[in-house]
XYZ file of C-alpha atoms in Angstrom:
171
model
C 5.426 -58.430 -44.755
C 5.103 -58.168 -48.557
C 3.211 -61.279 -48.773
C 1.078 -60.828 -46.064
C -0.051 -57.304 -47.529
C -0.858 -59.163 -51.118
C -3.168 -61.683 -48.890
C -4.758 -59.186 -47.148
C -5.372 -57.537 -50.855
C -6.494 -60.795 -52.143
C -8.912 -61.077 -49.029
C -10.360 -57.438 -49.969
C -10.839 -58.410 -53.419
C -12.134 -61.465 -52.971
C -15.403 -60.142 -50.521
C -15.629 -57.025 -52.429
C -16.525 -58.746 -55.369
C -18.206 -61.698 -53.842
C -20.507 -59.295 -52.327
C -20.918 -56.886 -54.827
C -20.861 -58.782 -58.053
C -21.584 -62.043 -57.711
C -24.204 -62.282 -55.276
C -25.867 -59.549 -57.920
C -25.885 -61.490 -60.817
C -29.231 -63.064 -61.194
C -29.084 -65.418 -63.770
C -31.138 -68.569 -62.434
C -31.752 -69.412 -58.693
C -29.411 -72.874 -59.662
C -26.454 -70.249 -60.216
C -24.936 -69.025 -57.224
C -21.076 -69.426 -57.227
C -19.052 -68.840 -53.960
C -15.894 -67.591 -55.188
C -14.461 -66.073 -52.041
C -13.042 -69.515 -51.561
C -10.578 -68.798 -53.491
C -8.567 -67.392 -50.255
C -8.550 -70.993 -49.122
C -7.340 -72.334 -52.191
C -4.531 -69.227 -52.411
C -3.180 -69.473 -48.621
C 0.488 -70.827 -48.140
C 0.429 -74.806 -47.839
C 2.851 -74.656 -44.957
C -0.080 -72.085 -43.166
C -0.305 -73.685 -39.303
C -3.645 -75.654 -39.366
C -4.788 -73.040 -36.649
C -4.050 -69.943 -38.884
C -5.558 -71.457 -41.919
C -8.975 -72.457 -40.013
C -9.225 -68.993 -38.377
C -8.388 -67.106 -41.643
C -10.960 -69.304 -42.906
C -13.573 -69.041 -40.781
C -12.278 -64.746 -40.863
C -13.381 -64.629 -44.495
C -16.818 -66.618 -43.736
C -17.639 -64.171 -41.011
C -17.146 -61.287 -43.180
C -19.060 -62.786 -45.662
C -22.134 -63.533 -43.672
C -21.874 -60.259 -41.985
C -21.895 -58.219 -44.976
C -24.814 -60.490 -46.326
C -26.905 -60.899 -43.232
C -26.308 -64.770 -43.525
C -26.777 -66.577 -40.020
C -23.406 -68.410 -39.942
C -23.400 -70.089 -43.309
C -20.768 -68.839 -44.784
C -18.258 -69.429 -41.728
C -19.553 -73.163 -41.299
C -18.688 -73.910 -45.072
C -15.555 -72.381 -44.874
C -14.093 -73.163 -41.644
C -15.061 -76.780 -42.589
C -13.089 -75.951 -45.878
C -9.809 -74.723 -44.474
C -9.952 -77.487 -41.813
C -10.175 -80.018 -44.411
C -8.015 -78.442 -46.975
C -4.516 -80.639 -45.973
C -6.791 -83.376 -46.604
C -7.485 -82.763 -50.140
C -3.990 -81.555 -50.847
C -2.966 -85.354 -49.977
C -5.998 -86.336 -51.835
C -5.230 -84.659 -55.155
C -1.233 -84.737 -55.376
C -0.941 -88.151 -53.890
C 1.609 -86.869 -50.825
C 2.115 -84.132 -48.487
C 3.212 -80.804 -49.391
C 6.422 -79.838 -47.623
C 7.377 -76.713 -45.640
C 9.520 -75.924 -48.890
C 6.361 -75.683 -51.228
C 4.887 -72.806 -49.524
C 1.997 -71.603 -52.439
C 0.054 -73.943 -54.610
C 1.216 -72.606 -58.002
C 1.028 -73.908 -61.297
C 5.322 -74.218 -61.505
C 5.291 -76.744 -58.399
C 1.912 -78.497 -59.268
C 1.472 -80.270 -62.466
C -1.559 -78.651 -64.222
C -3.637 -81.416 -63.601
C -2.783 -81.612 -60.305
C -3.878 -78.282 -59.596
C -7.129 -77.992 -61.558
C -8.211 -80.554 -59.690
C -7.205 -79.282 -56.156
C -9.258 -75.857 -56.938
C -12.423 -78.511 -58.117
C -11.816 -80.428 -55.213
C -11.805 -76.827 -52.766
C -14.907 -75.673 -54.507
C -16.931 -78.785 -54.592
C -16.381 -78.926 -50.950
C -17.152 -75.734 -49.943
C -20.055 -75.484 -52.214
C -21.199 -79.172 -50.974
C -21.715 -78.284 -47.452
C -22.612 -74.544 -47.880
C -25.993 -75.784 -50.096
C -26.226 -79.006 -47.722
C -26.718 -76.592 -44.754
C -28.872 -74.198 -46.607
C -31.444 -76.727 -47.552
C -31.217 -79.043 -45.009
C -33.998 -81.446 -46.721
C -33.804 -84.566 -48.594
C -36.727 -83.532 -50.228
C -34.918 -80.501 -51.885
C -31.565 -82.730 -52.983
C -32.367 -82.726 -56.835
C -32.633 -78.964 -56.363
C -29.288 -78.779 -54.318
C -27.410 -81.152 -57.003
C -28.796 -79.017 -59.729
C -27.375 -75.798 -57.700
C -24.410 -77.592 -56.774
C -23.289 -78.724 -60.827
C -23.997 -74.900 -62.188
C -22.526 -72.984 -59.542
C -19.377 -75.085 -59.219
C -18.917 -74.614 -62.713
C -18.718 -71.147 -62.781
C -17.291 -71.155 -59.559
C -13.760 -73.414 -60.925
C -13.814 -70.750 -64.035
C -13.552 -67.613 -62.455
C -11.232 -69.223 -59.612
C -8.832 -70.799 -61.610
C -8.037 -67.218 -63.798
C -8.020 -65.429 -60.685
C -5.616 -68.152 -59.073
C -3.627 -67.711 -61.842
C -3.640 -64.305 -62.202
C -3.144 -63.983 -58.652
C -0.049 -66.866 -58.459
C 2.073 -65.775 -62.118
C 1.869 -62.112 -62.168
C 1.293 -60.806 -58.536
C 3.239 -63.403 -55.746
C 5.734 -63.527 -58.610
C 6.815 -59.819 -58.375
């Protein structure tokens, strides 16, 4: 019950400050990092495939809700979560067990789990700008958004991953 309270809190945080930081931060139209998928990234790897594509597709929904999106969000991260077992094989070269519940920084090496967060975020951020433009003619301008967001995207998600992994699920 603990556990699922300190997701839920990490699901408020993560929207809360999605919506009302990020998406307020107007540096450059190229910089729009999608943060919230940090959920993704944080959810138990032995989360049923069902429960991890609804709770995905739970956090895109608020999301485009609370920004008056038409689905975007929910398509990018349902997509996400769906794929996510995927790119947990991809990046650690097996399957997680049921023993390995959280992706932490003690049962991944450090490379290993920088580059499952850059792998989560380069997804998500691949087909959310994909879908928004939906042009060839705008791909330079979707790369270009794709590099700078994604950077800042990996940066603020790995501290809060961190954060979230070492001092609060370790409690």
């Amino acid at each position: 019950m603990q556990k699922n309270l300190t997701y839920a809190g990490a699901f408020i945080a993560l929207v809360l400050l999605q919506i009302f930081l990020v998406d307020n931060i107007s540096i450059s139209v190229y910089f729009h990092p999608l943060i919230y998928v940090a959920f993704i990234i944080l959810l138990p790897l032995d989360t049923k495939p069902v429960w991890m594509v609804l709770n995905s597709a739970l956090i895109g929904l608020m999301i485009d809700v609370m920004t008056g999106m038409g689905g975007l969000n929910v398509i990018a991260t349902t997509a996400t979560g769906f794929l996510r077992p995927w790119v947990v094989n991809l990046v650690t070269g097996h399957t997680m067990g049921m023993d390995e519940s959280a992706p932490a920084l003690n049962r991944l090496p450090e490379k290993n789990f920088r580059w499952y967060i850059i792998a989560m975020v380069v997804l998500h951020s691949a087909i959310y700008f994909v879908m928004e433009s939906l042009s060839w003619h705008h791909m330079l301008h979707t790369i270009l958004r794709l590099v700078i967001s994604d950077i800042a995207a990996v940066v603020f998600i790995y501290y809060f991953v961190k954060l979230f992994i070492e001092k609060i699920l370790k409690r």
